[in-house]
Amino acid sequence: MELRQLKYFLKARESLNFTEAARALNISQSTLSQQIKQLEDELNVPLFNRIGKRITLTEAGNLFGKYALQSINKANEGLLLLQDLKNLNTGKIVIGVIYSMRILFAQKLIEFANQHPNIKIQVVFGTTKDLLEKLNQHQFDFILTFNEKTNHPQLKYQTLLKSNMVLVTSKKSALAKKINISLNEVAELPLVLPFDGSSTIQFIEESFRQKNLTPNICMEINDIPTLFEIVKTGHWHTILSETSVNDQAVVGIPIVGKNMRRTIMIISLAEAYEKKAVTKLYKILTTV
C-alpha cells in the first residue's frame, strides 16, 4: 500500500467521480482507476460501487476513509518535521480565529510577520463550532476561540487571555455613561446579537436562561462590523466580548455577574507535530 494510492482514493472519495478526481490530481483517469483497483486488490475488498459512470462508497470504503486520512496526515507531519529541521525560517501557518479576536490578533500577527517575513500565513475567521470541526480535520495549525465547557482529549488547550462580556451601545445613547449594567437591565433592551452558531450567542442565551430572563432579541447578524452599524443608530444594543469593541462611535459597558468573564484559548491537536513557526507565534501571542 502506497501513500500515492491513499491520496488517489481520498480524492475520489471526496468527488465521487473518477474523472473529476483525476483532473484535480493532474493524472489520467485510467491511472487513477488502476491505482485504486490495485489498492482494492491488496485490501481484498471493494472501496467503491461502480454503477455505469457513477461511483459510490461501499461500507468498507466509508470506514477505510478516516484511516487513510490519518495516514496521509501523519506522513505530512513527518515532512513538516524534516522541512523545519532544514530551515527554521520558512514554512506556512494556517490559523482559525473567532471574529471577536480579529483586532487583537491582527496586532500580534503584524508583529510576527515583521519578525519572520518568509513564513506564509493563512488566517480563517469563523465560529467556534466551525473552527473546531476544521481543526479536527487537520485544516489548522491552531485556533483562537473561547474555551468550551468540554475539553477533548485529542486537543491541547493553552489560556491566552480573559475577556469581559460587555453591552455595546452607541456613544449617543443614554446608557453610554453607565459604569456597568446588570443582566436584568440588558434583558429589557432591544438587542441585535451575533448569529446562531457562534460561541457568543450560546453563552448569552445560557446566561439569560440561568437567571430565567427572556431577552428582547430583535435581530441576529453574523458580522460584527454590521452589528456596530446597527448599534451606532442608538436604537439597538448588542453583547460582545470587550476584545471585539474597536469602533470609536460605540462603548462597551461591563455586564456585572458571576460568569461574565470568558477565557480565550489557543487550541491545537494534542498529538500533531508543532511547527517551529507556530511555537514562535505562540510566544508573541502570549506576551503582554
XYZ file of C-alpha atoms in Angstrom:
288
model
C 0.000 0.000 0.000
C 1.452 3.358 -1.082
C 0.699 6.890 0.077
C 0.020 7.820 -3.541
C -2.785 5.258 -3.663
C -4.278 6.627 -0.451
C -4.207 10.165 -1.880
C -5.928 8.959 -5.032
C -8.553 7.114 -3.000
C -9.259 10.161 -0.804
C -9.656 12.470 -3.803
C -12.055 10.003 -5.466
C -13.910 9.671 -2.148
C -14.231 13.458 -1.978
C -15.586 13.987 -5.508
C -17.291 10.591 -6.092
C -16.233 10.974 -9.690
C -13.102 9.369 -11.149
C -12.878 11.907 -13.981
C -13.026 14.921 -11.653
C -10.624 13.295 -9.189
C -8.099 12.520 -11.914
C -8.319 16.077 -13.220
C -7.731 17.506 -9.741
C -4.730 15.189 -9.275
C -3.385 16.039 -12.751
C -3.276 12.381 -13.801
C -5.193 10.331 -16.335
C -8.444 8.644 -15.358
C -7.006 5.274 -16.336
C -4.059 5.773 -13.970
C -6.418 6.700 -11.140
C -8.701 3.724 -11.778
C -5.740 1.351 -11.994
C -4.192 2.558 -8.731
C -7.485 2.334 -6.846
C -8.091 -1.162 -8.264
C -4.622 -2.214 -7.038
C -5.456 -0.810 -3.604
C -8.747 -2.730 -3.540
C -6.985 -5.918 -4.606
C -4.449 -5.502 -1.789
C -7.196 -4.861 0.739
C -9.258 -7.679 -0.782
C -12.419 -5.584 -0.582
C -14.087 -3.082 -2.973
C -13.955 0.541 -1.822
C -16.344 1.890 -4.457
C -19.534 0.710 -6.091
C -19.189 1.305 -9.835
C -22.591 1.939 -11.417
C -22.045 2.960 -15.018
C -20.144 6.262 -14.890
C -21.245 6.862 -11.302
C -19.382 5.694 -8.195
C -20.446 5.491 -4.570
C -18.576 4.430 -1.460
C -19.039 0.925 -0.188
C -19.346 0.364 3.549
C -15.668 -0.673 3.531
C -14.712 2.485 1.619
C -16.541 4.668 4.105
C -14.822 3.002 7.085
C -11.397 2.980 5.435
C -11.549 6.705 4.613
C -10.756 8.079 8.053
C -7.771 5.754 8.452
C -6.427 6.711 5.033
C -6.736 10.373 6.015
C -4.878 9.744 9.269
C -2.057 8.049 7.344
C -1.716 10.989 4.962
C -1.778 13.489 7.835
C 0.913 11.581 9.727
C 3.095 11.435 6.618
C 2.634 15.180 6.084
C 3.620 15.844 9.696
C 6.827 13.890 9.056
C 7.602 16.034 6.002
C 6.978 19.211 8.004
C 9.383 18.000 10.660
C 12.111 17.478 8.057
C 11.481 20.865 6.451
C 11.726 22.613 9.794
C 14.988 20.838 10.550
C 16.447 22.082 7.268
C 15.314 25.695 7.562
C 13.645 27.283 10.554
C 12.742 30.449 8.654
C 10.409 29.019 6.025
C 7.032 27.364 6.128
C 3.334 28.082 6.318
C 0.937 28.543 9.222
C -2.835 28.155 8.917
C -4.808 29.646 11.805
C -8.510 29.775 12.670
C -9.730 32.784 14.667
C -13.111 33.744 16.097
C -14.444 37.087 14.902
C -14.193 38.761 18.302
C -10.415 38.240 18.380
C -9.720 39.817 14.993
C -8.430 43.207 16.216
C -6.153 41.944 18.974
C -4.933 39.082 16.782
C -4.157 41.425 13.876
C -1.793 43.416 16.093
C 0.104 40.279 17.116
C 0.095 38.966 13.553
C 1.757 42.148 12.270
C 4.461 41.792 14.906
C 5.090 38.162 13.934
C 5.097 38.881 10.185
C 7.640 41.679 10.630
C 9.959 39.317 12.523
C 9.515 36.362 10.116
C 8.695 37.752 6.654
C 9.442 34.462 4.865
C 6.770 32.487 6.690
C 3.455 32.376 4.830
C 0.358 32.889 6.954
C -3.249 31.981 6.211
C -5.951 33.176 8.608
C -9.561 31.964 8.519
C -12.267 33.622 10.616
C -15.289 31.650 11.751
C -17.479 30.492 14.617
C -16.103 28.277 17.371
C -18.088 25.293 16.075
C -16.764 25.636 12.512
C -13.176 26.216 13.628
C -13.156 23.175 15.931
C -14.525 20.961 13.168
C -11.811 22.098 10.754
C -9.099 21.760 13.412
C -10.096 18.122 13.948
C -9.780 17.641 10.182
C -6.170 18.901 10.368
C -7.021 22.071 8.419
C -5.466 24.405 11.026
C -2.238 24.505 12.990
C -4.228 26.008 15.847
C -7.311 28.099 16.539
C -8.082 31.018 18.840
C -11.500 30.742 20.432
C -13.428 30.862 23.671
C -12.948 27.827 25.867
C -15.619 25.169 25.539
C -17.130 23.575 28.652
C -15.996 20.134 27.493
C -12.287 19.547 26.955
C -11.493 16.878 24.383
C -8.502 14.561 24.985
C -7.296 14.892 21.377
C -6.919 18.666 21.796
C -4.357 20.785 23.649
C -5.564 23.937 25.431
C -3.490 26.990 26.365
C -5.018 30.021 28.086
C -4.418 33.212 26.103
C -6.436 35.866 27.958
C -9.661 36.563 29.813
C -12.224 38.985 28.446
C -15.280 40.640 29.993
C -18.654 40.494 28.294
C -19.972 43.992 27.636
C -23.126 45.676 26.443
C -22.154 47.559 23.305
C -24.137 50.745 22.806
C -23.875 53.981 20.868
C -21.920 56.836 22.456
C -25.007 58.988 21.991
C -27.146 56.508 23.925
C -28.456 57.427 27.373
C -26.711 54.275 28.646
C -23.260 55.318 27.445
C -22.205 56.896 30.742
C -23.055 53.865 32.867
C -20.089 52.255 34.653
C -21.678 48.797 34.471
C -25.039 47.187 33.825
C -26.905 44.132 35.126
C -28.162 41.267 33.005
C -31.705 42.098 34.174
C -31.357 45.597 32.685
C -29.888 44.200 29.475
C -32.853 41.835 29.040
C -35.194 44.838 28.783
C -33.252 46.465 25.927
C -33.790 45.936 22.170
C -30.885 43.706 21.181
C -29.154 42.795 17.935
C -26.946 39.768 18.563
C -24.413 37.549 16.779
C -25.970 34.857 14.598
C -26.958 31.439 15.947
C -23.984 29.027 15.780
C -21.450 31.374 17.339
C -19.989 30.653 20.758
C -21.027 34.132 21.920
C -24.748 33.705 21.250
C -24.739 30.336 23.010
C -23.037 31.919 26.010
C -25.508 34.820 26.059
C -28.572 32.590 25.801
C -27.303 30.357 28.604
C -26.602 33.389 30.834
C -30.163 34.660 30.394
C -31.588 31.158 30.887
C -29.783 30.735 34.220
C -31.492 33.890 35.502
C -34.875 32.969 33.989
C -34.739 36.046 31.779
C -36.189 36.438 28.297
C -34.126 38.923 26.286
C -35.661 41.205 23.662
C -33.730 39.944 20.614
C -34.789 41.968 17.578
C -32.116 40.872 15.072
C -29.358 38.291 14.632
C -26.395 39.156 12.373
C -23.235 37.119 11.717
C -20.975 40.105 11.005
C -19.587 42.282 13.804
C -18.982 45.464 11.706
C -22.652 45.292 10.652
C -23.659 44.870 14.294
C -21.762 48.073 15.071
C -23.545 49.954 12.272
C -26.910 48.934 13.731
C -25.825 49.801 17.275
C -24.486 53.229 16.236
C -28.034 54.338 15.404
C -28.717 54.402 19.141
C -31.901 52.326 18.791
C -30.380 48.879 19.411
C -27.624 47.347 21.525
C -25.524 44.193 21.360
C -23.483 41.942 23.659
C -19.901 41.034 22.783
C -16.541 40.305 24.309
C -14.663 43.516 25.141
C -11.915 42.389 22.730
C -14.399 42.987 19.882
C -15.088 46.633 20.649
C -12.906 48.823 18.442
C -15.309 51.362 16.918
C -14.979 54.886 18.305
C -18.698 55.512 17.884
C -19.665 52.816 20.410
C -18.791 51.969 24.013
C -18.676 48.708 25.911
C -20.358 48.667 29.323
C -19.234 45.750 31.549
C -22.080 43.379 32.421
C -21.957 42.522 36.102
C -22.421 38.908 37.073
C -20.655 35.782 38.270
C -19.881 34.337 34.836
C -19.497 37.432 32.685
C -15.774 36.900 32.120
C -14.723 34.421 29.434
C -11.438 32.662 28.680
C -9.943 32.780 25.195
C -7.792 29.746 24.429
C -5.177 28.624 21.940
C -6.408 25.167 20.878
C -4.369 22.715 18.816
C -4.251 18.983 18.123
C -2.525 17.282 21.048
C -0.542 14.722 19.048
C 0.221 16.832 15.963
C 3.784 17.990 15.313
C 4.205 21.616 16.388
C 5.999 23.683 13.751
C 8.808 25.944 14.856
C 6.977 28.910 13.337
C 3.880 28.087 15.387
C 5.970 27.973 18.563
C 7.320 31.442 17.741
C 3.820 32.798 17.128
C 2.608 31.302 20.427
C 5.334 33.262 22.203
C 4.235 36.532 20.606
C 0.555 35.870 21.303
C 1.151 35.167 24.985
C 3.428 38.164 25.516
C 1.567 41.071 27.053
